[in-house]
Coordinates of C-alpha atoms in Angstrom, one line a residue:
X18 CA 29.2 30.9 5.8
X19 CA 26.1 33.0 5.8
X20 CA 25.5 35.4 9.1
X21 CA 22.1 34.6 10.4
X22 CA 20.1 34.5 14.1
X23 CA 19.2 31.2 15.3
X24 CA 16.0 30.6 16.1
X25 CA 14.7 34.3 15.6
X26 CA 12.6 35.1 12.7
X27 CA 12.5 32.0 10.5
X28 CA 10.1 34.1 7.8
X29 CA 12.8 36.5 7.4
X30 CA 15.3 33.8 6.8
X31 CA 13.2 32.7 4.4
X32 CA 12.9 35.9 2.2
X33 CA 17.2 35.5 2.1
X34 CA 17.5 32.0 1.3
X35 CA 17.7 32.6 -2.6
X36 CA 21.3 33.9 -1.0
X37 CA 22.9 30.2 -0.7
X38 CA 24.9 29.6 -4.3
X39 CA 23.1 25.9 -3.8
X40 CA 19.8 27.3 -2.6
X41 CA 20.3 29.2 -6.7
X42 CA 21.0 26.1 -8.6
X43 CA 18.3 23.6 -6.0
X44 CA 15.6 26.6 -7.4
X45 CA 16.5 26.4 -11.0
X46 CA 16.7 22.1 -11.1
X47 CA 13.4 22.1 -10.0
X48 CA 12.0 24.3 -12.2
X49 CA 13.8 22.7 -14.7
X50 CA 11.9 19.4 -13.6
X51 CA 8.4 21.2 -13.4
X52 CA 8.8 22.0 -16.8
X53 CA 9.3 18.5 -18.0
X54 CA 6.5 17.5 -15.5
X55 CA 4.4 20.5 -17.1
X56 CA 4.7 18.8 -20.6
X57 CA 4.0 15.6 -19.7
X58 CA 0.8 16.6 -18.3
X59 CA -0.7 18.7 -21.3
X60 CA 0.6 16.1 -23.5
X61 CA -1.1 13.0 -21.3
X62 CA -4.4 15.8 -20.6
X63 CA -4.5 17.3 -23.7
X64 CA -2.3 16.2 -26.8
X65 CA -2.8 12.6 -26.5
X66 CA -5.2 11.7 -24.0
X67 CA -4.9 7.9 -22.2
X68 CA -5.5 5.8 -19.3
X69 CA -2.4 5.6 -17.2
X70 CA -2.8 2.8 -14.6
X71 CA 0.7 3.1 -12.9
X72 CA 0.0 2.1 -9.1
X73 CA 1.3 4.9 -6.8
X74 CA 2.7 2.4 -4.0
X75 CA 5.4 1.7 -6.2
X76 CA 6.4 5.3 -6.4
X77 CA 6.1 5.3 -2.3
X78 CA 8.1 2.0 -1.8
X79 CA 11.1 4.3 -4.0
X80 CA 10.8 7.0 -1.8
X81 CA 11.0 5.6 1.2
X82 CA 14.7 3.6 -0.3
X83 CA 15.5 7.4 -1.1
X84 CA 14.9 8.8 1.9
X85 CA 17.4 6.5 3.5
X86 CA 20.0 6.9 1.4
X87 CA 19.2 10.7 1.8
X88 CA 19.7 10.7 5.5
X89 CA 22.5 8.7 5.3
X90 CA 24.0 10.9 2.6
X91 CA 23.7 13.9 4.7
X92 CA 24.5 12.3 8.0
X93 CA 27.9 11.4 6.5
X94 CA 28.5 14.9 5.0
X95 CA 27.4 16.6 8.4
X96 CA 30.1 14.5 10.0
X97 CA 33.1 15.8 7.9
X98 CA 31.6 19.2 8.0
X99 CA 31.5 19.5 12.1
X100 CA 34.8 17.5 12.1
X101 CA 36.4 20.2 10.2
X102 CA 34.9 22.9 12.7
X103 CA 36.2 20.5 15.2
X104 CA 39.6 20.4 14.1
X105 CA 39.7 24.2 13.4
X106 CA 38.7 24.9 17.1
X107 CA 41.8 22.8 18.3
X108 CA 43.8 24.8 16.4
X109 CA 42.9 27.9 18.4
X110 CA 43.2 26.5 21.4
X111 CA 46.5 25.0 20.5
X112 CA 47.9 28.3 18.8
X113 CA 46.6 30.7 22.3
X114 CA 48.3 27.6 24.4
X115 CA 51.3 27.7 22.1
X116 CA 51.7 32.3 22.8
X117 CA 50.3 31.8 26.1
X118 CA 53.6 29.1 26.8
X119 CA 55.8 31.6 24.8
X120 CA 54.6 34.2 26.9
X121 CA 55.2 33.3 30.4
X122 CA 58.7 31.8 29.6
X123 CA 60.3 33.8 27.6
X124 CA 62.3 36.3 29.5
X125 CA 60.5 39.8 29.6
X126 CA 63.3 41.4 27.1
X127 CA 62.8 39.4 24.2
X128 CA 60.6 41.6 22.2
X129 CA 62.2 40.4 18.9
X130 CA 61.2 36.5 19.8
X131 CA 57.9 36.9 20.7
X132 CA 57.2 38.8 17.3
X133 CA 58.9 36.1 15.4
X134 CA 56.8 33.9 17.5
X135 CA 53.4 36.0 16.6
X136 CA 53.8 36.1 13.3
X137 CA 54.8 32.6 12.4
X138 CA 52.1 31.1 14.2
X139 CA 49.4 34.0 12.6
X140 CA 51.2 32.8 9.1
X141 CA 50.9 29.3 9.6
X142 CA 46.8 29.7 10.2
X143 CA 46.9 32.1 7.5
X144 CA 48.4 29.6 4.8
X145 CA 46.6 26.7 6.3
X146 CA 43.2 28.1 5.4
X147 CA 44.2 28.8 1.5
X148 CA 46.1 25.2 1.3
X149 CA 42.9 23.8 1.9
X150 CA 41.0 25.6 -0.7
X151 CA 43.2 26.3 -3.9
X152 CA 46.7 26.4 -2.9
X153 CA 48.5 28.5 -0.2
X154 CA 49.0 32.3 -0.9
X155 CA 52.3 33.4 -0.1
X156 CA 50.8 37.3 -0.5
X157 CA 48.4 37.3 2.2
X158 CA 51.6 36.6 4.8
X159 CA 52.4 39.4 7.0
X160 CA 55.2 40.1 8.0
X161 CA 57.9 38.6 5.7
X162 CA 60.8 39.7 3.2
X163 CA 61.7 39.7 -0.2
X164 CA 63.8 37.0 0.4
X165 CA 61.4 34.7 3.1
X166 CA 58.8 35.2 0.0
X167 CA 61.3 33.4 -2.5
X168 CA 61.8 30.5 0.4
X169 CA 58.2 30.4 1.1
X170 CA 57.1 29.7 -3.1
X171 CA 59.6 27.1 -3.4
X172 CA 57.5 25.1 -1.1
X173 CA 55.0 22.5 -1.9
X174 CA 53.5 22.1 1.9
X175 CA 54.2 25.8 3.1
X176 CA 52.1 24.9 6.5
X177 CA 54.5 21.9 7.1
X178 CA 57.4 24.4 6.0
X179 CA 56.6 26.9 8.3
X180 CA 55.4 24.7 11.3
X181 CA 58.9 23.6 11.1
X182 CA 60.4 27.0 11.5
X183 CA 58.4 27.1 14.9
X184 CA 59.9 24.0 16.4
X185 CA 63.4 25.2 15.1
X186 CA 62.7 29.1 16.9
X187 CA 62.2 27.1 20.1
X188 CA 65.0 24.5 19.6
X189 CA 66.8 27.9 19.4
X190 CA 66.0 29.2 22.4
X191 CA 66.6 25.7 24.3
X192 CA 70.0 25.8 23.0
X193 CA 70.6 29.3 24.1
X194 CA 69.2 28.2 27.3
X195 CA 66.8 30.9 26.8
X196 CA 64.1 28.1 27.9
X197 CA 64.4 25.3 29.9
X198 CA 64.0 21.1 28.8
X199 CA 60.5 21.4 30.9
X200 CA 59.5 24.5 28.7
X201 CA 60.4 22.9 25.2
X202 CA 58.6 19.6 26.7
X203 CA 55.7 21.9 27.6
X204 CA 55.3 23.2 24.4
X205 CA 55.8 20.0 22.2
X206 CA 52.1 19.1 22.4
X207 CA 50.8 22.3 21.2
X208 CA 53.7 22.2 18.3
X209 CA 52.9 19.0 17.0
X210 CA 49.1 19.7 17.2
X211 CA 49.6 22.1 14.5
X212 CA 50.3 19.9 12.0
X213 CA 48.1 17.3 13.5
X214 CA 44.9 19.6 12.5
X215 CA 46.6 20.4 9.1
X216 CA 46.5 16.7 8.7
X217 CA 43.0 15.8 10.0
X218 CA 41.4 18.4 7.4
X219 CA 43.8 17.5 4.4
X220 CA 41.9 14.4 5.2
X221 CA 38.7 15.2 5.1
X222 CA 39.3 17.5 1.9
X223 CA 40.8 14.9 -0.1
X224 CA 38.9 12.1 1.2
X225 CA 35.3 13.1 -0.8
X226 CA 32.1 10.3 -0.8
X227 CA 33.0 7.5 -3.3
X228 CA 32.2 9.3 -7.0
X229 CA 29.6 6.0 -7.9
X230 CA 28.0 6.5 -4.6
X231 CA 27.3 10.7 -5.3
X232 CA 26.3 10.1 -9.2
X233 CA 23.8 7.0 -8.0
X234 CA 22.1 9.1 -5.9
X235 CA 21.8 12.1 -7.9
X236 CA 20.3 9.7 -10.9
X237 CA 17.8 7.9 -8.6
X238 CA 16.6 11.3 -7.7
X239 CA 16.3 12.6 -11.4
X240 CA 14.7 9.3 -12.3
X241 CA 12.1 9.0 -9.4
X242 CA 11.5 12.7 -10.3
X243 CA 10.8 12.2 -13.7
X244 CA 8.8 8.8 -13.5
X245 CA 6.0 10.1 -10.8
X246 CA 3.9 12.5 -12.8
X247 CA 2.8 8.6 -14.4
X248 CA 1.8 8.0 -11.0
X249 CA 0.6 11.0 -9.9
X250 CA -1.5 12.3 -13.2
X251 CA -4.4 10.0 -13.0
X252 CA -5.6 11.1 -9.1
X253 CA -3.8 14.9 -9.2
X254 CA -4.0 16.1 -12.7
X255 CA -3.1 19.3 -13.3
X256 CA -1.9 19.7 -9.6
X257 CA 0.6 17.3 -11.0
X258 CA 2.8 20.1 -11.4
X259 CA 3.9 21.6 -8.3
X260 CA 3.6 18.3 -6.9
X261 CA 6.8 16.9 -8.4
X262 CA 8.3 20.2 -8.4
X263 CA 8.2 20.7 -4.5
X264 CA 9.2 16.8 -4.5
X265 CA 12.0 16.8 -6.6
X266 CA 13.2 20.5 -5.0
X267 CA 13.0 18.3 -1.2
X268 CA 15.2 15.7 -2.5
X269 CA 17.9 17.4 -4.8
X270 CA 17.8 20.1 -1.8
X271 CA 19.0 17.3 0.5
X272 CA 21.4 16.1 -1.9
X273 CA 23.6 19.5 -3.0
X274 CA 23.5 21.0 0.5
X275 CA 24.9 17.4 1.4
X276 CA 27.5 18.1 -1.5
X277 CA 28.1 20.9 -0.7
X278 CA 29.1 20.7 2.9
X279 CA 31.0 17.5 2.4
X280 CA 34.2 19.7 1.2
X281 CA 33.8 22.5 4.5
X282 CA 37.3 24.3 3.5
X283 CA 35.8 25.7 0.5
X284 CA 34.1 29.7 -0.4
X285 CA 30.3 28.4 -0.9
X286 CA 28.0 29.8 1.3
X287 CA 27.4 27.0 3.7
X288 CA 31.5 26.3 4.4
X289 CA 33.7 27.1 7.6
X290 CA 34.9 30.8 7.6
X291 CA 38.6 29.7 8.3
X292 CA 39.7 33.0 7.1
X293 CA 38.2 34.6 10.1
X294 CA 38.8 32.7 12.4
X295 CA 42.6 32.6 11.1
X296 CA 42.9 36.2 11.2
X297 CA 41.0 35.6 14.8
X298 CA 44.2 33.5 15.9
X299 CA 46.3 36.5 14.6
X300 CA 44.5 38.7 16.6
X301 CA 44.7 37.0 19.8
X302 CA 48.3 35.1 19.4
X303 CA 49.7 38.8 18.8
X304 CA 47.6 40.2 21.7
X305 CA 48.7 37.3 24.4
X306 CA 52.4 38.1 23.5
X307 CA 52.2 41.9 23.7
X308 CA 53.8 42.4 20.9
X309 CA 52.0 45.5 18.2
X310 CA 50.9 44.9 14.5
X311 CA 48.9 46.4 12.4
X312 CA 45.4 46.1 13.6
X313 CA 42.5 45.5 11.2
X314 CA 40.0 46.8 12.7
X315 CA 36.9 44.5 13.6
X316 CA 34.6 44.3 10.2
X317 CA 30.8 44.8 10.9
X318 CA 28.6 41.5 10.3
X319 CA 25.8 41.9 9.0
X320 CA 22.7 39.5 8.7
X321 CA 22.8 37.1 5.8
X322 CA 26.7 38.7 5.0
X323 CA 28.7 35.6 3.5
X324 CA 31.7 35.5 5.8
X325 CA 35.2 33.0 4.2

C-alpha cells in the first residue's frame, strides 16, 4: 500500500504516481500503443496516402460495451479487495477480544500463560499474512525453539497448526480448572473466528476472475485500441496520436489496477499491508496481557512510502 493524504493535494499525488508498479507498466502499454498509432498515421498521411471512410459511431457503440464490462470488472475486484480488509479487521478485533478474555480470567500469577498466549496469537497473524502470499515463513516467528521450528516446517497449514495449539492451551487450563466452562464457552467464538478469517481470505486468494473472462477483456481493449486511429485519422489527423494513447492508457488503467487488486494479500503497491497490521495485533495482544517483548519501535511513515 502506498502512504498518501486523502483529499489533500491531488497535484502532488500526481507528481508520485509513476510510484504504483501498475501505474509503470499502464505508462509503458500505452506508449507502446502510441507508437503503433504513430506509424499508422505517417504511413496513412504520408507513406501511402488514402481515403479512410470508417464511421466513428461504430468505434463509440464498442466503447460504450467496454465501459461496461470495465465497471463491472473493477466493481467485482473492489469487492474482494475491501472484503479482504474486511476480514483482516475481524481478525483484530477477534485477537484483542481473544487477550482481552485471557486477560481478565486468567488468575493474576500466570505470567508464563499469558506469554504463551501473546505469542501464539502474534504468530498465528504473523504466518497468516505470508501463507497468503508465498507460503508461511517459519523465521519471522518470535518466540519459538529449535525444536517448535522443526514442528512448525513439517506443516502444510501452519495457521491451522497453530490455531490449534490455542484451543489446546485453553482446553488446558479448563482442565486444570484454571478457567471455568463459561470462560472456555466465552472464548470459543473468538477461537474459531481465527480460522474463520484464514478461511474467508484463502478464498478470495484462490478464487481469481475466470482466466477467459481477464484475457477477453484485455484483448477487446488492445483491439479497440488498435482499430480507432482508422476512425479517428480522417477528422483528427495528426492529433490522432495522443488521442488513442490517453484512450488506450484510461482503459488498460482500469483493467491492471482491477488486476491488480483482485489478489489484495499480495506486495504490489495497491494491496493490504497485512504485515503491519499483524505486527499491530502483536503489539496490542502483548500489551492487553501485560506481558514484555521486544518492542520494535513505531517506524516513521512517510508520504507515498509502500507499506506490506
Amino acid at each position: 500500500m502506498i502512504i498518501y493524504e486523502s483529499n489533500k493535494n491531488f497535484l502532488r499525488d500526481i507528481t508520485h504516481l509513476t510510484r504504483s508498479w501498475t501505474m509503470q507498466r499502464v505508462m509503458r502499454a500505452a506508449l507502446g500503443v502510441g507508437a503503433v498509432t504513430a506509424v499508422f498515421t505517417v504511413a496513412f498521411e504520408e507513406i501511402w496516402p488514402m481515403e479512410i471512410n470508417v464511421p466513428s459511431s461504430i468505434f463509440s457503440l464498442l466503447g460504450i460495451v467496454l465501459s461496461i464490462l470495465l465497471v463491472f470488472r473493477t466493481n467485482t475486484a473492489y469487492d474482494r479487495w475491501w472484503e479482504g480488509r474486511k476480514q483482516w479487521g475481524a481478525l483484530v478485533n477477534n485477537c484483542r477480544n481473544l487477550a482481552v478474555a485471557v486477560q481478565t480470567t486468567l488468575p493474576p500469577e500466570e505470567v508464563k500463560a499469558r506469554f504463551e498466549i501473546a505469542v501464539l496469537i502474534s504468530n498465528f497473524c504473523i504466518t497468516l499474512k505470508e501463507h497468503l502470499r508465498t507460503g508461511a515463513k517459519v523465521e519471522e516467528l518470535i518466540f519459538v525453539s529449535h525444536d517448535e521450528i522443526e514442528k512448525y516446517s513439517q506443516r502444510t497449514h501452519l495457521p491451522s497448526y497453530i490455531a490449534s495449539l490455542i484451543h489446546q492451551k485453553v482446553q488446558d487450563y479448563y482442565r486444570s480448572e484454571t478457567i471455568t466452562g463459561t470462560d472456555m464457552r466465552n472464548m470459543k467464538p473468538h477461537l474459531q473466528a481465527l480460522l474463520d478469517v484464514a478461511g474467508a481470505c484463502e478464498r478470495i486468494k484462490k478464487t481469481p476472475i475466470p482466466f477467459s473472462y481477464s484475457v477477453y477483456i484485455k484483448l477487446l481493449i488492445l483491439g479497440y485500441s488498435l482499430m480507432l486511429p482508422f476512425g479517428l485519422i480522417r477528422d483528427f489527423g495528426y492529433f490522432t496520436i495522443p488521442l488513442v494513447t490517453f484512450i488506450f492508457f484510461t482503459f488498460i488503467g482500469i483493467e491492471m489496477m482491477a488486476a491488480e487488486i483482485e489478489d489484495p494479500f499480495g506486495l504490489d503497491c495497491n494491496d493490504l499491508p497485512t504485515g503491519d497490521i499483524a505486527h499491530t495485533i502483536r503489539n496490542n495482544v502483548f500489551e492487553i496481557l501485560e506481558v514484555t517483548h521486544v518492542h520494535q519501535p513505531e517506524r516513521e511513515e512517510k508520504l507515498y512510502q509502500k507499506v506490506f
